[in-house]
Tab-separated table of C-alpha atoms and ligand atoms in Angstrom:
chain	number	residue	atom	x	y	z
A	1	UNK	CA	34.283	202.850	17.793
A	2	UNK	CA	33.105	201.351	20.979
A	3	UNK	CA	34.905	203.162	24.293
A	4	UNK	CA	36.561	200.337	25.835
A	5	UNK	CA	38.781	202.569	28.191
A	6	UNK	CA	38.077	201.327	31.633
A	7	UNK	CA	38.583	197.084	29.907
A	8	UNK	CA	42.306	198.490	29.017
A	9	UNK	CA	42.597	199.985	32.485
A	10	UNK	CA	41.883	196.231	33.764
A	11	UNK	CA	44.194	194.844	31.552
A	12	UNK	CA	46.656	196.981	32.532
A	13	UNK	CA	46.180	196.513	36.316
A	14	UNK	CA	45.639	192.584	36.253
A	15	UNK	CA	49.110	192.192	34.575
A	16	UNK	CA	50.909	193.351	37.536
A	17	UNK	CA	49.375	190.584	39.466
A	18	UNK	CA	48.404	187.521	36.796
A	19	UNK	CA	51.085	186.249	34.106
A	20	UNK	CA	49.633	187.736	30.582
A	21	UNK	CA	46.871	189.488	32.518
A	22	UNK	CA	44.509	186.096	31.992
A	23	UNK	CA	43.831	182.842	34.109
A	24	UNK	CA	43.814	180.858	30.577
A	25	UNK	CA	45.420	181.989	27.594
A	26	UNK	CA	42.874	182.396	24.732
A	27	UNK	CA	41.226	184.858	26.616
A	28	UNK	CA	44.309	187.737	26.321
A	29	UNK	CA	43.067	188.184	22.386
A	30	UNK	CA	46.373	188.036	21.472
A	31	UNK	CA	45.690	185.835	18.179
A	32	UNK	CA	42.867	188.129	16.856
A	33	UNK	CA	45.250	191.260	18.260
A	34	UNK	CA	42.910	192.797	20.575
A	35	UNK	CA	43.024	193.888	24.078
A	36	UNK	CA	40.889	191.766	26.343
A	37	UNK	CA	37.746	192.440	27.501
A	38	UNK	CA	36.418	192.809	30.615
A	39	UNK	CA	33.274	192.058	31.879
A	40	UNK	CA	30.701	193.384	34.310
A	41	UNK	CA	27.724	190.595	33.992
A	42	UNK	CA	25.786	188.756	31.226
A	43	UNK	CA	22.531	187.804	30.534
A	44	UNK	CA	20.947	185.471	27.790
A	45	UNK	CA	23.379	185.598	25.433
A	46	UNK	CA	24.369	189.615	25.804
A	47	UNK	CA	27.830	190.192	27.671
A	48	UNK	CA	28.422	193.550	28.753
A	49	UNK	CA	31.601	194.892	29.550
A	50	UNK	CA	33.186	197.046	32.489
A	51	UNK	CA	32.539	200.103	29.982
A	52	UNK	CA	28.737	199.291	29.328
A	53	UNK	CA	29.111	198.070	25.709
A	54	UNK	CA	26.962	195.043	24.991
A	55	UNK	CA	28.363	192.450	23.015
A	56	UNK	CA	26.211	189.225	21.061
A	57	UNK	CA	28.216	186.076	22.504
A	58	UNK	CA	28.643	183.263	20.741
A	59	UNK	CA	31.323	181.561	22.497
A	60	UNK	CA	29.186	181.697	25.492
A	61	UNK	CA	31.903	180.691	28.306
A	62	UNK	CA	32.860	177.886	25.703
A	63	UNK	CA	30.540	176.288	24.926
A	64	UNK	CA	29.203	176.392	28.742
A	65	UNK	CA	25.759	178.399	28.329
A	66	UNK	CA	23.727	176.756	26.073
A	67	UNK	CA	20.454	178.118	27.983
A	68	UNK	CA	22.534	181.414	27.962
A	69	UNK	CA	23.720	183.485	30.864
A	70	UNK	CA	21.872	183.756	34.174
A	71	UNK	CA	19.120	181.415	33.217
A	72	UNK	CA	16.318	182.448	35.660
A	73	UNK	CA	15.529	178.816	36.878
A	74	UNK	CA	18.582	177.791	37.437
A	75	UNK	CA	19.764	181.246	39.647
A	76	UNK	CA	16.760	180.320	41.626
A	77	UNK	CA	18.143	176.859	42.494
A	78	UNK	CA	21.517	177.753	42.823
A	79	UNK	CA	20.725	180.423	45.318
A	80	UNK	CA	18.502	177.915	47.061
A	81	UNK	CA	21.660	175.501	47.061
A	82	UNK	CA	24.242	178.010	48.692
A	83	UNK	CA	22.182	178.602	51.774
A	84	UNK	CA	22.972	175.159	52.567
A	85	UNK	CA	25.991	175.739	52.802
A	86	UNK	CA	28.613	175.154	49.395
A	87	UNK	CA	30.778	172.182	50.186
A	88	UNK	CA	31.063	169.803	52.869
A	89	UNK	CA	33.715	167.177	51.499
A	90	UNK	CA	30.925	164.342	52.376
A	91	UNK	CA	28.431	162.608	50.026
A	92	UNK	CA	25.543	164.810	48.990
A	93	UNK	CA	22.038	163.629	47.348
A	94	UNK	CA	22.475	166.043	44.703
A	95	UNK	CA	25.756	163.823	43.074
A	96	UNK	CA	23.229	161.026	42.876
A	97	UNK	CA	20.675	163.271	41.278
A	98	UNK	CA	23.095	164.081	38.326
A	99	UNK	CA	24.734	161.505	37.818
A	100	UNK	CA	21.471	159.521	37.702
A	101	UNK	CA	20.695	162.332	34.487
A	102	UNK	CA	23.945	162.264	33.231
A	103	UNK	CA	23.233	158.473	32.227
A	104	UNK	CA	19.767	158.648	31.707
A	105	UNK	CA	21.278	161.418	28.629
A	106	UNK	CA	24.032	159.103	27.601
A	107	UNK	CA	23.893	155.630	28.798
A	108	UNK	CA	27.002	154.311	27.992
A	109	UNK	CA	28.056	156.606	30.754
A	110	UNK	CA	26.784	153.538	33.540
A	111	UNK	CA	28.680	154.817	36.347
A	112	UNK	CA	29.764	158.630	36.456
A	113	UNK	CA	32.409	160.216	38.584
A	114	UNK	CA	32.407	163.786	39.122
A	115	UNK	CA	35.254	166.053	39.112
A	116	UNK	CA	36.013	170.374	39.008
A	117	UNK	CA	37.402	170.364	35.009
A	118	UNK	CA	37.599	168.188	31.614
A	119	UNK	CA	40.989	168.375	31.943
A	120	UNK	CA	41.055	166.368	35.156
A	121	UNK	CA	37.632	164.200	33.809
A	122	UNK	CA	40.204	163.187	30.947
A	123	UNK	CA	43.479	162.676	33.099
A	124	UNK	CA	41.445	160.698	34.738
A	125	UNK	CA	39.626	158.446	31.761
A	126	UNK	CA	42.999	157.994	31.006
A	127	UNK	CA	44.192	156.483	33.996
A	128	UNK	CA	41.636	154.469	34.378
A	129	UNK	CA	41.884	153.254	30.818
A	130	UNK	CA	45.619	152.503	31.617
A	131	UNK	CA	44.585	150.793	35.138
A	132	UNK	CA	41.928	148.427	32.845
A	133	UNK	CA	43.853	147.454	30.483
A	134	UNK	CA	47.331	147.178	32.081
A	135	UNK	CA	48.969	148.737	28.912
A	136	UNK	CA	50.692	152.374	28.437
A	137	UNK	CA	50.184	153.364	25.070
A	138	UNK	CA	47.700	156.539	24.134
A	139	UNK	CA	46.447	157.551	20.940
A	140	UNK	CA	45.430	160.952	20.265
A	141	UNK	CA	44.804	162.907	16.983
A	142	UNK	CA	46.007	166.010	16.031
A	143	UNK	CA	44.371	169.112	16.148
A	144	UNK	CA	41.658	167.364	19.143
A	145	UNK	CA	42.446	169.278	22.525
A	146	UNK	CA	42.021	167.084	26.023
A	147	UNK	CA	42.628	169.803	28.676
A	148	UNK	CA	46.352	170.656	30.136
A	149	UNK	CA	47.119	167.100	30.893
A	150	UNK	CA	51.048	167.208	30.536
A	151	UNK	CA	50.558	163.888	28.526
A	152	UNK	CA	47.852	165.061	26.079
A	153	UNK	CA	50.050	168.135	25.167
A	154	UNK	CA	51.644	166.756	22.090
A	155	UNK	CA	52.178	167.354	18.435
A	156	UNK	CA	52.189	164.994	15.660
A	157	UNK	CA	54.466	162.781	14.961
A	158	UNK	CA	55.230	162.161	11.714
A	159	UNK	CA	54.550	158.494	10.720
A	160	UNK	CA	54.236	155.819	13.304
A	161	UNK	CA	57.585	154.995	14.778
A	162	UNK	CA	58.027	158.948	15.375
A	163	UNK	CA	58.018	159.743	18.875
A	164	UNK	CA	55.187	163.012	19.370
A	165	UNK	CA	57.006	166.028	20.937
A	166	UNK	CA	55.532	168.249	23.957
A	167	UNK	CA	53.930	170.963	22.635
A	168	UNK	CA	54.806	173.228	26.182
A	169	UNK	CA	58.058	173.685	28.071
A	170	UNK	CA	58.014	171.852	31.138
A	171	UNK	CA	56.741	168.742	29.795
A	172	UNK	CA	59.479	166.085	29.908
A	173	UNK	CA	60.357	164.605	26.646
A	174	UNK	CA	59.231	161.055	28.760
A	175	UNK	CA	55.781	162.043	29.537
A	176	UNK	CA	55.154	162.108	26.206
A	177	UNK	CA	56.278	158.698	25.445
A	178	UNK	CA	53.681	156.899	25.566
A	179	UNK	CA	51.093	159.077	23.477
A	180	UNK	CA	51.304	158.363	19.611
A	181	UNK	CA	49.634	161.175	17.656
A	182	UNK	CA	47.616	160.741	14.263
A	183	UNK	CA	46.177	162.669	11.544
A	184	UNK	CA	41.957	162.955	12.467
A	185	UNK	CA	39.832	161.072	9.944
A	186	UNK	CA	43.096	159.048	8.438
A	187	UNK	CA	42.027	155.401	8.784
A	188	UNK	CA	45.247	154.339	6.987
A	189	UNK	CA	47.101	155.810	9.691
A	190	UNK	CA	45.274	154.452	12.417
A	191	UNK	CA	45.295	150.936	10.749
A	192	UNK	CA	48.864	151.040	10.678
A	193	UNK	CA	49.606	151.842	13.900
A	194	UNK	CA	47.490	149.192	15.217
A	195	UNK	CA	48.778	146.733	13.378
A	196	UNK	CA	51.981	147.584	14.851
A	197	UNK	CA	51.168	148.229	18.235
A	198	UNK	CA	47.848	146.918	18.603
A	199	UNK	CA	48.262	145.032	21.910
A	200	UNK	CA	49.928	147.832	24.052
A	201	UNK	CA	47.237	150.457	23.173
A	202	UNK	CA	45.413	151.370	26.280
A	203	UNK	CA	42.904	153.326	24.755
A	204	UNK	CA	42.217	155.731	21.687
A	205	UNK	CA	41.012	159.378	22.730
A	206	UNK	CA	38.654	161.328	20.263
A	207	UNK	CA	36.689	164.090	19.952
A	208	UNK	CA	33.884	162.930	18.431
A	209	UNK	CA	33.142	166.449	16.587
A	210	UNK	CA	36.673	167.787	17.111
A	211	UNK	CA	35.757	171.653	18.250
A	212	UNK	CA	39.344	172.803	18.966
A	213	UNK	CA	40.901	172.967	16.111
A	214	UNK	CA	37.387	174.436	14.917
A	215	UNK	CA	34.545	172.473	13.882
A	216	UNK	CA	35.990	169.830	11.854
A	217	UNK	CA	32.817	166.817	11.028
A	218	UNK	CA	34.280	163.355	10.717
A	219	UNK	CA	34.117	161.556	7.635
A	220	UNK	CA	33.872	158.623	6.014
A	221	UNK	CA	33.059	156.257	8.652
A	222	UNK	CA	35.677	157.470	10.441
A	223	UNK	CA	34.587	156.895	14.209
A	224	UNK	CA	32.838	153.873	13.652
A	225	UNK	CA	36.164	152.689	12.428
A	226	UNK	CA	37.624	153.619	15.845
A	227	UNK	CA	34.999	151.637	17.667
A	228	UNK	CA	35.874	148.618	15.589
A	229	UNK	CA	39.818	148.670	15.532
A	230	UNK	CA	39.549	149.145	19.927
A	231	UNK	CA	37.176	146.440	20.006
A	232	UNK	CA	39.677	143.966	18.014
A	233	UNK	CA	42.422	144.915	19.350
A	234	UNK	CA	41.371	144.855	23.365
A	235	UNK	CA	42.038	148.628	23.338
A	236	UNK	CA	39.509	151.062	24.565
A	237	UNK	CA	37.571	153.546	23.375
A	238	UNK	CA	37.335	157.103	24.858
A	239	UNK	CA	35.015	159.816	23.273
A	240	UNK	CA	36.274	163.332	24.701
A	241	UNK	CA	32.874	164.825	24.882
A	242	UNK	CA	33.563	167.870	27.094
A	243	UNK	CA	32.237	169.952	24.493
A	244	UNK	CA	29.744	167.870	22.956
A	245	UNK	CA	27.729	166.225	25.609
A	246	UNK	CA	24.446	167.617	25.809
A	247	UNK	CA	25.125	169.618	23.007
A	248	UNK	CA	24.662	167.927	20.074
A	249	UNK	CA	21.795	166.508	20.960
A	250	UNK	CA	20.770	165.165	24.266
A	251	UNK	CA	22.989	162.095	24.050
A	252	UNK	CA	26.022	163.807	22.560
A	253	UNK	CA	27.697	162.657	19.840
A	254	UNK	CA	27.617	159.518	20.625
A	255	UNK	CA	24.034	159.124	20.270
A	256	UNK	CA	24.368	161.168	17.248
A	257	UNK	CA	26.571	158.827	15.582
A	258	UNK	CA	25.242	155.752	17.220
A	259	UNK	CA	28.748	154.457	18.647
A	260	UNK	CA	29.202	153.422	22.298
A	261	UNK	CA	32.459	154.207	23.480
A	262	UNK	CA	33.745	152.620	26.609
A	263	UNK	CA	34.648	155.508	29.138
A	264	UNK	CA	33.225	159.322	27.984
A	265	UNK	CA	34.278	162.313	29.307
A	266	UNK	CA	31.649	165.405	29.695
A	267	UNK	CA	32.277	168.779	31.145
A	268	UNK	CA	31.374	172.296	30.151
A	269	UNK	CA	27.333	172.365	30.129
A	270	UNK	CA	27.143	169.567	33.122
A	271	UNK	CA	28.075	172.046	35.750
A	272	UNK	CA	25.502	174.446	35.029
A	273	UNK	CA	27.934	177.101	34.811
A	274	UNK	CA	30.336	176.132	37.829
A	275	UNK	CA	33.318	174.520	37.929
A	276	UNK	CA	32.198	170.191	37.251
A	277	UNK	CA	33.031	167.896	34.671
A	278	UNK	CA	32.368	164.292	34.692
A	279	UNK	CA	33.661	161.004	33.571
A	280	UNK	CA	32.031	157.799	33.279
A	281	UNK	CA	31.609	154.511	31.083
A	282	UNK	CA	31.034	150.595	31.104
A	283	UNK	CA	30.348	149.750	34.597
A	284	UNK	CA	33.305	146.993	35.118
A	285	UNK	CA	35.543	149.732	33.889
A	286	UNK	CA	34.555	152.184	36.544
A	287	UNK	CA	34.547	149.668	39.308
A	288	UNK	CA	38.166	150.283	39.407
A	289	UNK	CA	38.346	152.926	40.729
A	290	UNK	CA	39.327	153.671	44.313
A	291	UNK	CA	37.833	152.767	46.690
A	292	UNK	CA	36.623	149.592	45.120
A	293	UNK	CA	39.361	148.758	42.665
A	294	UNK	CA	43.094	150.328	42.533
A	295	UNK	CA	42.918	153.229	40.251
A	296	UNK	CA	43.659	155.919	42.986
A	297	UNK	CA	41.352	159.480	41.703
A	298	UNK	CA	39.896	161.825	44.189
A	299	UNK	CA	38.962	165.580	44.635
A	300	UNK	CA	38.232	168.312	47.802
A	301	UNK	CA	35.136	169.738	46.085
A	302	UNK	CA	34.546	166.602	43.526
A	303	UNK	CA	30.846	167.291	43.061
A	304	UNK	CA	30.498	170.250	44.639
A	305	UNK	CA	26.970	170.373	45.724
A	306	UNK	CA	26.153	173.977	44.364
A	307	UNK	CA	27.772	173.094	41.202
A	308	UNK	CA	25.996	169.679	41.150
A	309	UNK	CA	22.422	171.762	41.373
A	310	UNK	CA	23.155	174.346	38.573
A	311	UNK	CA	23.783	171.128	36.609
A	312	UNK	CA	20.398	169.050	37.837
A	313	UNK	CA	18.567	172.560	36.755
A	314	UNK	CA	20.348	173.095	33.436
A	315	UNK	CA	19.994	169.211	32.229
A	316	UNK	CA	16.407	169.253	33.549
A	317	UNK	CA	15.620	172.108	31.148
A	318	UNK	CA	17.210	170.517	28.573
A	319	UNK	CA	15.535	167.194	28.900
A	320	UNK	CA	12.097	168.912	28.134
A	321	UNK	CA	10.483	168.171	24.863
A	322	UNK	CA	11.868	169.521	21.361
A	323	UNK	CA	14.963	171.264	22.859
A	324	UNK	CA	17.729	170.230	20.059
A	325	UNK	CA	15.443	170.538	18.079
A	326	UNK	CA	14.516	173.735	17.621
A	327	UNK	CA	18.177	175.048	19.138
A	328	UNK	CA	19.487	172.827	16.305
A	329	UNK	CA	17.370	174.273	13.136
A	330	UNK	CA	17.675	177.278	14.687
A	331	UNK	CA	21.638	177.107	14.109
A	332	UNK	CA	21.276	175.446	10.693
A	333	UNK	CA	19.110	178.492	9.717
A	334	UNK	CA	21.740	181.104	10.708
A	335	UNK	CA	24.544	179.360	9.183
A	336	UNK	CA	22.954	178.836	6.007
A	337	UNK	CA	22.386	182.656	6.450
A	338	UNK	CA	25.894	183.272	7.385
A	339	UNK	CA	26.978	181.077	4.376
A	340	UNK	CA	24.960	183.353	1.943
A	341	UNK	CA	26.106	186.341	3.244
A	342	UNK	CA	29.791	185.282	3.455
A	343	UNK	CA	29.606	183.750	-0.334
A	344	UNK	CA	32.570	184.578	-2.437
A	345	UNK	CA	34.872	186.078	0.086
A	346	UNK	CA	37.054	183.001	1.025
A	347	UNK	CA	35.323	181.401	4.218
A	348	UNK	CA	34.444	178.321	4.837
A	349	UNK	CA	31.980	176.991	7.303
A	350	UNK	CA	31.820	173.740	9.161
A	351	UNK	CA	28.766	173.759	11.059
A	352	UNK	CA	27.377	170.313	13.009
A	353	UNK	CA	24.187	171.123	14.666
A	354	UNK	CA	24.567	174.405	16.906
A	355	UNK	CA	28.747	174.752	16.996
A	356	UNK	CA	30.182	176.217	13.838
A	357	UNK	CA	33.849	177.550	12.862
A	358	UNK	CA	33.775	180.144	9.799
A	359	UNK	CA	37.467	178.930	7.994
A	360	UNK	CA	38.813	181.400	6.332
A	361	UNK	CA	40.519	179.396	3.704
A	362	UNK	CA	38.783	177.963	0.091
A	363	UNK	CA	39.632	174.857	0.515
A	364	UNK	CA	37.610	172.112	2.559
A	365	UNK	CA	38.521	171.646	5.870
A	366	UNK	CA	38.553	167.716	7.187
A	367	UNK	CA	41.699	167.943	9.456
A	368	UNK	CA	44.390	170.004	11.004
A	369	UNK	CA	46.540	170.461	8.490
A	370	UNK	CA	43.847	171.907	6.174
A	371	UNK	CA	43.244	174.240	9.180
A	372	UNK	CA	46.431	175.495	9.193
A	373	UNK	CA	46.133	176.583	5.794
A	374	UNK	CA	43.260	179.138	7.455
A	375	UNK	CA	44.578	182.881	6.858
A	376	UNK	CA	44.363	183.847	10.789
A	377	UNK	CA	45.498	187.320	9.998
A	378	UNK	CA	41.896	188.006	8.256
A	379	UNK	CA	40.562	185.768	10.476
A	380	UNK	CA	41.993	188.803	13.341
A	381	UNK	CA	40.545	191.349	11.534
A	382	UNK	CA	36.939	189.690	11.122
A	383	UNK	CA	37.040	189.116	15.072
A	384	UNK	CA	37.634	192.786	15.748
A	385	UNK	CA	34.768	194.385	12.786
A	386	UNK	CA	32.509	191.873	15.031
A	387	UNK	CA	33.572	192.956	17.870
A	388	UNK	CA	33.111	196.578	16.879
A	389	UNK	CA	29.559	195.783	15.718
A	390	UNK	CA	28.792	194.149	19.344
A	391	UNK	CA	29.363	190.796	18.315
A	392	UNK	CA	32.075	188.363	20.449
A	393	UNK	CA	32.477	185.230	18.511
A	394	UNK	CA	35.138	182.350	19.958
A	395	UNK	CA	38.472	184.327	19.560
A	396	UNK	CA	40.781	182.290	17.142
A	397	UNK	CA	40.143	180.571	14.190
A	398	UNK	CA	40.950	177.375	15.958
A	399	UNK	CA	37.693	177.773	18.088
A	400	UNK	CA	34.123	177.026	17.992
A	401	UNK	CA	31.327	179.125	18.061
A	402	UNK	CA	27.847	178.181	19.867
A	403	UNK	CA	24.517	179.014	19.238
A	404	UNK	CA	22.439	178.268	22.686
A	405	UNK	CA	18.849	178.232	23.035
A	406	UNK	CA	18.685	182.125	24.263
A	407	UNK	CA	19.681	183.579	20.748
A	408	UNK	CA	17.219	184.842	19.327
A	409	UNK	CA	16.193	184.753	15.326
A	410	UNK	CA	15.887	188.717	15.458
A	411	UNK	CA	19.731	188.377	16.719
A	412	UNK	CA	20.688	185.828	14.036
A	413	UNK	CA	19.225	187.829	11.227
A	414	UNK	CA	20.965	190.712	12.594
A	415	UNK	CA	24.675	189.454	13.127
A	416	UNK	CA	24.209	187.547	9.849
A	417	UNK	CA	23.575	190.902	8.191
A	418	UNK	CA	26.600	192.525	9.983
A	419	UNK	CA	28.934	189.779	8.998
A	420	UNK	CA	27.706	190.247	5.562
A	421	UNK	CA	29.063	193.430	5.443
A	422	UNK	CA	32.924	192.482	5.743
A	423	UNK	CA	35.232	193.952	3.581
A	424	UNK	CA	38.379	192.767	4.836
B	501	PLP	C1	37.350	172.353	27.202
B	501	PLP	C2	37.790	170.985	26.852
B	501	PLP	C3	38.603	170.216	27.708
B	501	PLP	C4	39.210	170.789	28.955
B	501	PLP	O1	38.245	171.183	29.876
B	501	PLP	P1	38.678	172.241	31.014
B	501	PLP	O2	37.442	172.335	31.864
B	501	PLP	O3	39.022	173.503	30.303
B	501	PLP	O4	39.819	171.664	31.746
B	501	PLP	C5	38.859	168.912	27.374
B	501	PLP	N1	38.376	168.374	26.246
B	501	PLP	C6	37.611	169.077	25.393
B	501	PLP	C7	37.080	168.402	24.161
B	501	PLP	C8	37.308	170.405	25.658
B	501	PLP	O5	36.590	171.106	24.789
């Protein structure tokens, strides 16, 4: 058993002071029943706690470090950046830099607005969207996450005319109104709530590889549907790509899939590690924003300049030659391994390039209500055997797990081996 003594001490002390000990839920363990960890400092892709143990990541700051941890490079530049001073409220070259990358990567994205989270990137899509359109109606699917927006927090409603309920207390019961919540990859259901309500959708939201429910591919045409029912019915098209931009491949999903979407939302990787998320689309869209259009959205440290370098550095070092590539048959090669080693004891995995969710379930898994068939209490107890064997994967079955270009095959081989060895 690894001594994780001083981590409980933390936990203990932090609860006096922060509700639940965390400053964002997942990370109290409560779903896999652990005590939080702690931790000191991380490098590549090995966190080590406030006790000294060294864990294997592969949730990686969610999806943030696909270089891994303390990338040499970018430190440098980042350090270089702070001397300057780290935020001046005033325009800074450096937003121009990235945002000139951000849509040389994905060029739907023509004009790009910066901002400190994806939840405000989306909040913000979406009020655009609204603002473009001059209609109130959202559609969202169940199971994709969008951030804390209080609008986005809602469950599914069952059929078409049922209104979606707030998933959170606090969230008035008319905040919600205006969202209409669908089963992912159900083009029935989307048909049919177009063809009611068509012409007062503002826009449909969508992670293009939903990651939050855990990895969960479309199918069937699915998204290309989506770009086709928007386009004929005015609506627009939003691809939530906080976790998939620059991921997937250097163009997101998008690109993947070969679907333009009207506004995107990116977050996660583009700040290098800090606090920035962007959001950005068709250029006649964007020009409404304030100042030059109506749609009020602003922010103290919107593109932080320190934040905007670690970003320039990280998408830089991504844009070199044969990147995805490699970080994306690296990952097919593990999970194949993982699949191997995992046969026969009732766990699925849905990989897409480098994120994968192991479900532990037999059946397939193409939406959220075949994820909540998932057994989460052996899902708990695989967390924890991983954990014991220095391995952190994303903790809850409703997660993702990354593989980022610092993990290396030895590691692969060796956590495959380790997970091979599960008996629970
Ligand atoms: C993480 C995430 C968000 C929210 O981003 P925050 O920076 O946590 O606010 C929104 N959408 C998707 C798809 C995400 O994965």
């Amino acid at each position: 058993m690894l001594n994780r003594t001083k981590s409980i001490a933390a936990y203990k002390e932090a609860l006096k002071y922060i509700p639940g000990g965390v400053n964002s839920p997942v990370r109290a363990l409560k779903a896999v029943g652990e005590n939080p960890l702690f931790i000191e400092r991380a490098k590549g892709v090995i966190l080590t706690d406030v006790d000294g143990n060294d864990y294997i990541d592969f949730c990686l700051s969610w999806g943030v470090f696909i270089l891994g941890y303390a990338h040499s490079a970018v430190l440098r530049t980042v350090n270089q950046s702070i001397k300057l001073g780290t935020s001046y409220g005033i325009p800074t070259l450096q937003e121009t830099e990235l945002a000139r990358r951000v849509n040389h990567f994905i060029p739907s994205m023509e004009r790009v607005r910066f901002v400190n989270s994806g939840t405000e990137a989306v909040m913000s899509a979406i009020r655009l969207a609204r603002g473009y359109t001059n209609r109130n109606l959202i559609v969202k699917f169940v199971g994709c996450y969008h951030g804390h927006v209080d609008h986005l927090l809602v469950g599914a409603g069952s059929g078409v005319t049922t209104l979606a309920s707030a998933l959170s207390a606090g969230v008035p019961d008319a905040f919600v109104a205006y969202t209409l919540c669908l089963p992912f990859n159900d083009k029935k259901a989307v048909d049919h709530l177009f063809s009611i309500h068509g012409k007062e959708i503002a826009a449909v939201i969508v992670e293009p590889v939903p990651a939050n429910m855990g990895v969960v591919p479309s199918q069937n045409g699915f998204l290309h549907y989506l770009r086709e029912v928007t386009l004929a019915y005015g609506a627009l098209l939003i691809f939530d790509e906080v976790i998939t931009g620059f991921r997937l491949t250097a163009g997101g999903a998008q690109q993947l899939f070969n679907i333009t979407p009207d506004l995107t939302t990116v977050g996660k990787i583009v700040g290098g590690g800090f606090p920035a998320a962007a959001f950005g689309g068709r250029a006649d869209i964007m020009q409404m924003l304030a100042p030059e259009g109506d749609v009020y959205q602003a922010g103290t440290l919107s593109g932080n300049p320190v934040a905007m370098s670690a970003g320039i550095k990280t998408l830089d070092l991504l844009s070199q030659q044969g990147v995805y590539d490699a970080l994306n048959k690296k990952a097919g090669r593990f999970v194949e391994q993982l699949r191997k080693q995992l046969a026969g004891k009732g766990i699925v995995i849905n990989a897409v390039g480098n994120m994968f969710t192991l479900f532990f379930t037999e059946g397939e898994v193409n939406n959220f209500e075949d994820v909540r068939q998932c057994d989460t209490v052996r899902f708990g107890s695989f967390f924890r055997y991983m954990l014991a064997h220095g391995v952190y994967l994303s903790p809850s079955q409703f997660e993702a797990c990354f593989v980022s270009v610092a993990h290396t095959e030895k590691q692969l081989d060796r956590v495959a081996s380790i997970a091979g060895n599960f008996n629970g």
